[in-house]
CSV table of C-alpha atoms and ligand atoms in Angstrom, one decimal:
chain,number,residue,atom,x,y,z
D,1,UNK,CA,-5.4,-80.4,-5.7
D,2,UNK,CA,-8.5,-82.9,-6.4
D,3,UNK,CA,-10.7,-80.4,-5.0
D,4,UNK,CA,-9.2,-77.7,-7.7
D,5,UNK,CA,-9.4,-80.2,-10.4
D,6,UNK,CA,-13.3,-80.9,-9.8
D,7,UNK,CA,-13.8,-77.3,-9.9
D,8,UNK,CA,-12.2,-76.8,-13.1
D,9,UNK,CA,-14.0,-79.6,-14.7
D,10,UNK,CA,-16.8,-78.1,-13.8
D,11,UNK,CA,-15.9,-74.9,-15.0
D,12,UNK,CA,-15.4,-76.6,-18.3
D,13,UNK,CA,-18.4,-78.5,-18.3
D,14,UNK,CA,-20.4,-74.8,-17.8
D,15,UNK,CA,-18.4,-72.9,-20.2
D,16,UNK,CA,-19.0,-75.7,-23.4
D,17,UNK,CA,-22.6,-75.3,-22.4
D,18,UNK,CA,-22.6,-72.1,-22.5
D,19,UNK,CA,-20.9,-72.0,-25.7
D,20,UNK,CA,-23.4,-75.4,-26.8
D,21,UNK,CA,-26.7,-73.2,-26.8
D,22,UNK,CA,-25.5,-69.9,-27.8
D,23,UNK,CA,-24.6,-71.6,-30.9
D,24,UNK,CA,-28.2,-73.0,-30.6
D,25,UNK,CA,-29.4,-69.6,-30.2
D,26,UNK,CA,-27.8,-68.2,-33.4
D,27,UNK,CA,-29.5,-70.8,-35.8
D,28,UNK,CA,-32.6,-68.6,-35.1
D,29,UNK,CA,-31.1,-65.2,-36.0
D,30,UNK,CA,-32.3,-64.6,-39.6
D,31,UNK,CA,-29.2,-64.5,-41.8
D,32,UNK,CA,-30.6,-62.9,-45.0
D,33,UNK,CA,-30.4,-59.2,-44.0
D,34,UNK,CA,-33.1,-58.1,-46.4
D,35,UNK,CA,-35.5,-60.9,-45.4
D,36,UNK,CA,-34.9,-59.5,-41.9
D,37,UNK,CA,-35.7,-56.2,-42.5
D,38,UNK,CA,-38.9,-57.1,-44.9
D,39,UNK,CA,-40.7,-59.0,-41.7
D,40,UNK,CA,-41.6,-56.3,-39.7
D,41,UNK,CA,-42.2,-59.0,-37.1
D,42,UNK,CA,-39.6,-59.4,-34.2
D,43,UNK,CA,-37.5,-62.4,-34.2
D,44,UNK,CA,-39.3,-65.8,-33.2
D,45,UNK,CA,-43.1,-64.4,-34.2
D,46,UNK,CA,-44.3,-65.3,-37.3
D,47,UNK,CA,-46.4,-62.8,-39.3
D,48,UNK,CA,-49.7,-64.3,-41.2
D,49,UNK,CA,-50.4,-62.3,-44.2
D,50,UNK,CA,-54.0,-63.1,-46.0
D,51,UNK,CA,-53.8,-62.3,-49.3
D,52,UNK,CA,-56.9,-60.1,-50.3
D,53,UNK,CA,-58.6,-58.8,-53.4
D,54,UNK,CA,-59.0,-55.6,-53.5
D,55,UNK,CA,-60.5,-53.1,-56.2
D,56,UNK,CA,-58.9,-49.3,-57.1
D,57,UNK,CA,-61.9,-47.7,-54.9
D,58,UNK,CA,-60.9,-49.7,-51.4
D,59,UNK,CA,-57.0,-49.6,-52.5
D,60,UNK,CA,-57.4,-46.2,-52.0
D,61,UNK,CA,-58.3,-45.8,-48.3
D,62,UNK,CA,-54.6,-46.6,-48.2
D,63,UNK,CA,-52.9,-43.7,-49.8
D,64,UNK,CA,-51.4,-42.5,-46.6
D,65,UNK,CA,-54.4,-39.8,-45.4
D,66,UNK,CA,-57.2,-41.8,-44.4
D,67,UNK,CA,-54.8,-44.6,-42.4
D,68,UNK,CA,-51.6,-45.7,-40.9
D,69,UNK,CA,-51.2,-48.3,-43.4
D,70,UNK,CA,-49.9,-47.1,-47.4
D,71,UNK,CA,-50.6,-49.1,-50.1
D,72,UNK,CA,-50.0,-49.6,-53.2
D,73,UNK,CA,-50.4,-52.3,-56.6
D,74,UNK,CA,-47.7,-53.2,-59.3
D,75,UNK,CA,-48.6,-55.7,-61.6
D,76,UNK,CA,-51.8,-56.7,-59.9
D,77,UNK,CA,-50.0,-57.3,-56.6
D,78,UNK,CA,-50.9,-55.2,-53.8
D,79,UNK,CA,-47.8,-54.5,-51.6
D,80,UNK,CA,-47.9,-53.2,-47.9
D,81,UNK,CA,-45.5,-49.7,-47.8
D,82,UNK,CA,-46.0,-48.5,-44.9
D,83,UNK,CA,-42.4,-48.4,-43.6
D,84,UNK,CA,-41.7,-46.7,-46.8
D,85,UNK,CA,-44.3,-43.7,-45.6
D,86,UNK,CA,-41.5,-41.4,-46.2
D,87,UNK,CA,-41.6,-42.2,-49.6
D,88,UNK,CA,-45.6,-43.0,-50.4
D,89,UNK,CA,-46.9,-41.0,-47.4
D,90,UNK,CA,-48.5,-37.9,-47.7
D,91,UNK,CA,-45.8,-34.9,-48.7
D,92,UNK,CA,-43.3,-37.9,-49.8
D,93,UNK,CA,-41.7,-37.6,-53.4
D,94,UNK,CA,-43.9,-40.8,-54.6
D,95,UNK,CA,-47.2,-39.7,-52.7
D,96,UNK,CA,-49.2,-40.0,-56.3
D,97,UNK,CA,-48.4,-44.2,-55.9
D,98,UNK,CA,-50.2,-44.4,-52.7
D,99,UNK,CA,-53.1,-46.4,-52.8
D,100,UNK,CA,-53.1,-46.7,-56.4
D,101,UNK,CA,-51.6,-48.7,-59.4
D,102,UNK,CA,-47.9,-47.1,-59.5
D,103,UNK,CA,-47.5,-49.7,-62.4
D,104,UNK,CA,-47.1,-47.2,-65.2
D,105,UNK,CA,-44.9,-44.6,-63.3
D,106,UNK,CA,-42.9,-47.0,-62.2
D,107,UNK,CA,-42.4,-48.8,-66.1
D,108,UNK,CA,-42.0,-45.0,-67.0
D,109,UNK,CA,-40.3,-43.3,-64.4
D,110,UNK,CA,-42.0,-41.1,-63.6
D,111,UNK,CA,-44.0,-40.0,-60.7
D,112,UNK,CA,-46.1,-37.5,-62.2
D,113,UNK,CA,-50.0,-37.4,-61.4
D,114,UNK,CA,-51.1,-38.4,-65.1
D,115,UNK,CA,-49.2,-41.9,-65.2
D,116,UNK,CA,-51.7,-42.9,-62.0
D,117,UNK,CA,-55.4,-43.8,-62.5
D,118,UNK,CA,-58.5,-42.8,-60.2
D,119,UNK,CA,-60.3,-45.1,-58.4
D,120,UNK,CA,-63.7,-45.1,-60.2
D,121,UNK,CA,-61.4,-45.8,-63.5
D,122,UNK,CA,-60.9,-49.0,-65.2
D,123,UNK,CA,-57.3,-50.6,-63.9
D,124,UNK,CA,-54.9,-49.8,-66.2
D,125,UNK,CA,-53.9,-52.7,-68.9
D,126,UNK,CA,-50.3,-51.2,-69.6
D,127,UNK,CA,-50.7,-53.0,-73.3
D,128,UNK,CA,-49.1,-49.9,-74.6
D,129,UNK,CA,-46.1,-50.1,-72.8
D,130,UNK,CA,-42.8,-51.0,-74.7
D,131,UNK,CA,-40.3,-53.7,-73.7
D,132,UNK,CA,-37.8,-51.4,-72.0
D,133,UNK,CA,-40.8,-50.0,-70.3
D,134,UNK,CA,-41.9,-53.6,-69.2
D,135,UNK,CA,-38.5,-54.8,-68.2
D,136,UNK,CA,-38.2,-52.0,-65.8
D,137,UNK,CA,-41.6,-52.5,-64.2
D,138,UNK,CA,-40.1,-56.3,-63.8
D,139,UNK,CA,-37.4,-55.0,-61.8
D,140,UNK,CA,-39.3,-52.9,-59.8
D,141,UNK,CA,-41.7,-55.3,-59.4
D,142,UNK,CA,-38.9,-57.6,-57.9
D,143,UNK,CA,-37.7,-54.6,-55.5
D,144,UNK,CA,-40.9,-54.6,-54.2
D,145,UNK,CA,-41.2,-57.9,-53.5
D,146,UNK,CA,-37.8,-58.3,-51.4
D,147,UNK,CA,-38.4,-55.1,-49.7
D,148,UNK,CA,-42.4,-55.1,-48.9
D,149,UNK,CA,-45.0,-57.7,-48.4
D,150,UNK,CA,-47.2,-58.5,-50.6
D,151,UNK,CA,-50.8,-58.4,-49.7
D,152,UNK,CA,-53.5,-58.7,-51.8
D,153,UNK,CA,-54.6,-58.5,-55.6
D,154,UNK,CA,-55.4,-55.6,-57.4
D,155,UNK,CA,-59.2,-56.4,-58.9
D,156,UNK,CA,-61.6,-54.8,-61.7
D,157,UNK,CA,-64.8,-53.1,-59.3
D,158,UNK,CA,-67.6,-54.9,-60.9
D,159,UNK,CA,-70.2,-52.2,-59.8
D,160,UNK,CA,-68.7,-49.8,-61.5
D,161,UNK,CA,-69.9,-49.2,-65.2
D,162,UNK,CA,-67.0,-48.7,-67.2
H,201,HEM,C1,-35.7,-36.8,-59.6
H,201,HEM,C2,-34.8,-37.7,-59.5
H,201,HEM,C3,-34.8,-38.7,-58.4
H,201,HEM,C4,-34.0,-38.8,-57.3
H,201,HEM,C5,-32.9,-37.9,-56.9
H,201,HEM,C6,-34.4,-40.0,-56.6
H,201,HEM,C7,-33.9,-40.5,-55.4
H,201,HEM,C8,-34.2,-41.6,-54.8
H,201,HEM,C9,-33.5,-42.1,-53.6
H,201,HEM,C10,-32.3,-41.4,-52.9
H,201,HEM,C11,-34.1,-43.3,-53.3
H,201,HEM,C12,-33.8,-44.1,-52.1
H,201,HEM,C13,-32.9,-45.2,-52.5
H,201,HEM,C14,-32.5,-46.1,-51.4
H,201,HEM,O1,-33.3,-46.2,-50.4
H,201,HEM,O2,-31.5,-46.8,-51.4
H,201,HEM,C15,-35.1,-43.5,-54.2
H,201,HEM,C16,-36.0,-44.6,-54.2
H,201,HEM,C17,-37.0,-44.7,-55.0
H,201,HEM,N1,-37.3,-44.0,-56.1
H,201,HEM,FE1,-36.4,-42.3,-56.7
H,201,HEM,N2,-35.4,-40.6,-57.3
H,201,HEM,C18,-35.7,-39.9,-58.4
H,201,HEM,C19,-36.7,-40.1,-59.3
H,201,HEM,C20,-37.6,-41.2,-59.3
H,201,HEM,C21,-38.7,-41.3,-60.2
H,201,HEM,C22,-38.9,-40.5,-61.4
H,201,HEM,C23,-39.4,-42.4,-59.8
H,201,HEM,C24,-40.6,-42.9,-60.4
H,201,HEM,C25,-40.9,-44.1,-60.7
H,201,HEM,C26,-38.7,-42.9,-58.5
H,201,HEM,C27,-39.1,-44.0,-57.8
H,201,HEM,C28,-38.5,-44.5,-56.7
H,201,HEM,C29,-39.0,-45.6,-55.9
H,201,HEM,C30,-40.2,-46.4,-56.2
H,201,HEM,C31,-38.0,-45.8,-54.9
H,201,HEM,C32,-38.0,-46.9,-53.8
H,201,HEM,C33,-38.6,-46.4,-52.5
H,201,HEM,C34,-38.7,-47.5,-51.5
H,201,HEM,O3,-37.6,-47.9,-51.0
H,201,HEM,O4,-39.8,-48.0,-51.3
H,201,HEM,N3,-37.6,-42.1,-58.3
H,201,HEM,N4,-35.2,-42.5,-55.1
């Protein structure tokens, strides 16, 4: 009878361990479901992301053809799309955003060719928009952010006579 009683102590004792540190475990698993699915990192790695200037002309070596990585700006910020290729990729429905400002087609919704701006143009100041059109960038601005990382900063090319 002692001997059964020492093995179900110990039993116990390896069971509330058990129990102990997979409730340690689960402190780690990240809990906001769109924070999870924005860090393309797996659980436990932490991703460094150095924000970096970049102009219209090198923004555009990201719009989908030339690399793996898509691109685009909103507001300045440059934010990294590539897990939304389907959308900004090559033959997707916003292809015209990738590597580009998609600041006025978003505000305007539309994704037609004229609302994007080459990259040997002037970055668009959007001081025509109206406030309907503005509040809408805002909120797409703030999609973006939750969904994609944010990268770099969208800057004038300074050798570029405009
Ligand atoms: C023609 C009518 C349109 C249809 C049927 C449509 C449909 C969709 C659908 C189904 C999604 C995915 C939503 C989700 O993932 O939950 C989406 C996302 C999106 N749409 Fe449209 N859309 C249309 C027009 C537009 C226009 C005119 C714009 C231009 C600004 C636009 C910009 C976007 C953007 C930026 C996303 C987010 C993609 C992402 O997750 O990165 N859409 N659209």
């Amino acid at each position: 009878m002692t001997y059964f009683l020492i093995i179900l102590i110990i039993f116990t004792i390896y069971f509330l361990k058990k129990l102990f540190f997979s409730a340690g475990d689960n402190q780690t698993i990240e809990i906001d479901p769109y924070k999870g699915d924005k860090k393309d990192s797996k659980m436990g790695e932490e991703e460094t992301i150095v924000i970096t200037d970049y102009t219209p002309r090198t923004l555009y070596k990201y719009n989908g053809h030339d690399d793996e990585k898509v691109y685009l700006s909103i507001k300045g910020k440059i934010f990294d799309v590539s897990k939304g290729r389907a959308f900004y990729g090559p033959g997707g429905p916003y292809e015209n955003f990738a590597g580009r400002d998609a600041s006025r087609g978003l505000a305007k919704n539309s994704f037609k060719e004229d609302m994007v701006r080459d990259w040997d143009q002037p970055i668009d100041k959007l001081e025509d928009l109206t406030e309907r059109e503005k509040k809408a960038l805002d909120e797409w601005e703030a999609f973006f952010e939750k969904k994609y990382n944010y990268i770099g900063n969208l800057i004038e090319d300074t050798s570029l006579s405009h």
